[in-house]
PDB file of C-alpha atoms in Angstrom:
ATOM      1  CA  MET A   1       0.000   0.000   0.000  1.00  0.00           C
ATOM      2  CA  THR A   2       2.985   2.318   0.375  1.00  0.00           C
ATOM      3  CA  LYS A   3       3.205   3.075  -3.343  1.00  0.00           C
ATOM      4  CA  LEU A   4      -0.514   3.826  -3.481  1.00  0.00           C
ATOM      5  CA  THR A   5      -0.173   6.069  -0.444  1.00  0.00           C
ATOM      6  CA  ASP A   6       2.807   7.864  -1.984  1.00  0.00           C
ATOM      7  CA  PHE A   7       0.869   8.366  -5.211  1.00  0.00           C
ATOM      8  CA  LEU A   8      -2.230   9.736  -3.497  1.00  0.00           C
ATOM      9  CA  VAL A   9      -0.236  12.072  -1.254  1.00  0.00           C
ATOM     10  CA  ASN A  10       1.859  13.352  -4.154  1.00  0.00           C
ATOM     11  CA  LEU A  11      -1.285  13.867  -6.207  1.00  0.00           C
ATOM     12  CA  ALA A  12      -2.987  15.682  -3.333  1.00  0.00           C
ATOM     13  CA  LEU A  13       0.008  17.940  -2.647  1.00  0.00           C
ATOM     14  CA  SER A  14       0.979  18.630  -6.263  1.00  0.00           C
ATOM     15  CA  PRO A  15      -0.597  21.732  -7.826  1.00  0.00           C
ATOM     16  CA  TYR A  16      -0.556  19.998 -11.209  1.00  0.00           C
ATOM     17  CA  PRO A  17      -1.148  16.326 -12.003  1.00  0.00           C
ATOM     18  CA  PRO A  18       1.772  14.435 -13.559  1.00  0.00           C
ATOM     19  CA  ILE A  19       2.112  15.070 -17.292  1.00  0.00           C
ATOM     20  CA  SER A  20       1.340  11.429 -18.011  1.00  0.00           C
ATOM     21  CA  LEU A  21      -2.081  11.820 -16.365  1.00  0.00           C
ATOM     22  CA  SER A  22      -3.017  15.110 -18.013  1.00  0.00           C
ATOM     23  CA  PRO A  23      -4.639  13.756 -21.196  1.00  0.00           C
ATOM     24  CA  TYR A  24      -6.575  11.085 -19.332  1.00  0.00           C
ATOM     25  CA  LEU A  25      -7.488  12.349 -15.899  1.00  0.00           C
ATOM     26  CA  PRO A  26      -8.979   9.760 -13.538  1.00  0.00           C
ATOM     27  CA  ILE A  27     -12.600  10.377 -12.558  1.00  0.00           C
ATOM     28  CA  SER A  28     -11.399  11.352  -9.093  1.00  0.00           C
ATOM     29  CA  LEU A  29      -9.646  14.407 -10.581  1.00  0.00           C
ATOM     30  CA  SER A  30     -12.594  15.621 -12.640  1.00  0.00           C
ATOM     31  CA  PRO A  31     -14.302  18.835 -11.490  1.00  0.00           C
ATOM     32  CA  TYR A  32     -17.420  16.838 -10.688  1.00  0.00           C
ATOM     33  CA  PRO A  33     -16.517  13.468  -9.163  1.00  0.00           C
ATOM     34  CA  PRO A  34     -19.360  11.002  -8.606  1.00  0.00           C
ATOM     35  CA  ILE A  35     -21.235  11.913  -5.432  1.00  0.00           C
ATOM     36  CA  SER A  36     -20.791   8.404  -4.069  1.00  0.00           C
ATOM     37  CA  LEU A  37     -16.995   8.639  -4.404  1.00  0.00           C
ATOM     38  CA  SER A  38     -16.467  12.164  -3.092  1.00  0.00           C
ATOM     39  CA  PRO A  39     -16.747  11.481   0.674  1.00  0.00           C
ATOM     40  CA  TYR A  40     -14.689   8.308   0.393  1.00  0.00           C
ATOM     41  CA  LEU A  41     -11.911   9.923  -1.639  1.00  0.00           C
ATOM     42  CA  SER A  42     -11.664  12.978   0.594  1.00  0.00           C
ATOM     43  CA  LYS A  43     -11.593  10.748   3.688  1.00  0.00           C
ATOM     44  CA  LEU A  44      -8.973   8.501   2.074  1.00  0.00           C
ATOM     45  CA  LEU A  45      -6.750  11.450   1.111  1.00  0.00           C
ATOM     46  CA  THR A  46      -7.151  13.023   4.547  1.00  0.00           C
ATOM     47  CA  TYR A  47      -6.219   9.735   6.220  1.00  0.00           C
ATOM     48  CA  ASP A  48      -3.222   9.248   3.931  1.00  0.00           C
ATOM     49  CA  ILE A  49      -1.904  12.761   4.594  1.00  0.00           C
ATOM     50  CA  GLU A  50      -2.364  12.272   8.347  1.00  0.00           C
ATOM     51  CA  THR A  51      -0.581   8.934   8.039  1.00  0.00           C
ATOM     52  CA  VAL A  52       2.358  10.621   6.315  1.00  0.00           C
ATOM     53  CA  ILE A  53       2.515  13.349   8.946  1.00  0.00           C
ATOM     54  CA  MET A  54       2.423  10.778  11.745  1.00  0.00           C
ATOM     55  CA  GLY A  55       5.037   8.678   9.947  1.00  0.00           C
ATOM     56  CA  ARG A  56       2.922   5.508   9.806  1.00  0.00           C
ATOM     57  CA  TRP A  57       3.627   4.286   6.274  1.00  0.00           C
ATOM     58  CA  GLY A  58       1.678   1.347   4.938  1.00  0.00           C
ATOM     59  CA  GLU A  59      -0.926   1.122   7.706  1.00  0.00           C
ATOM     60  CA  PHE A  60      -4.345   0.951   6.130  1.00  0.00           C
TER      61      PHE A  60
END
């Protein structure tokens, strides 16, 4: 899970998505994500960032 965590944190902290993602943005990056995914994604990103700050890599 560490690579996924790294990816999500980098994506959340980066002002611009990686060039490779630009032409085909995941649904989660669209201006209007599905309502059912929004709370989950925001909670997941918040948890991942807190995990990074607390230094607990890979705990999920």
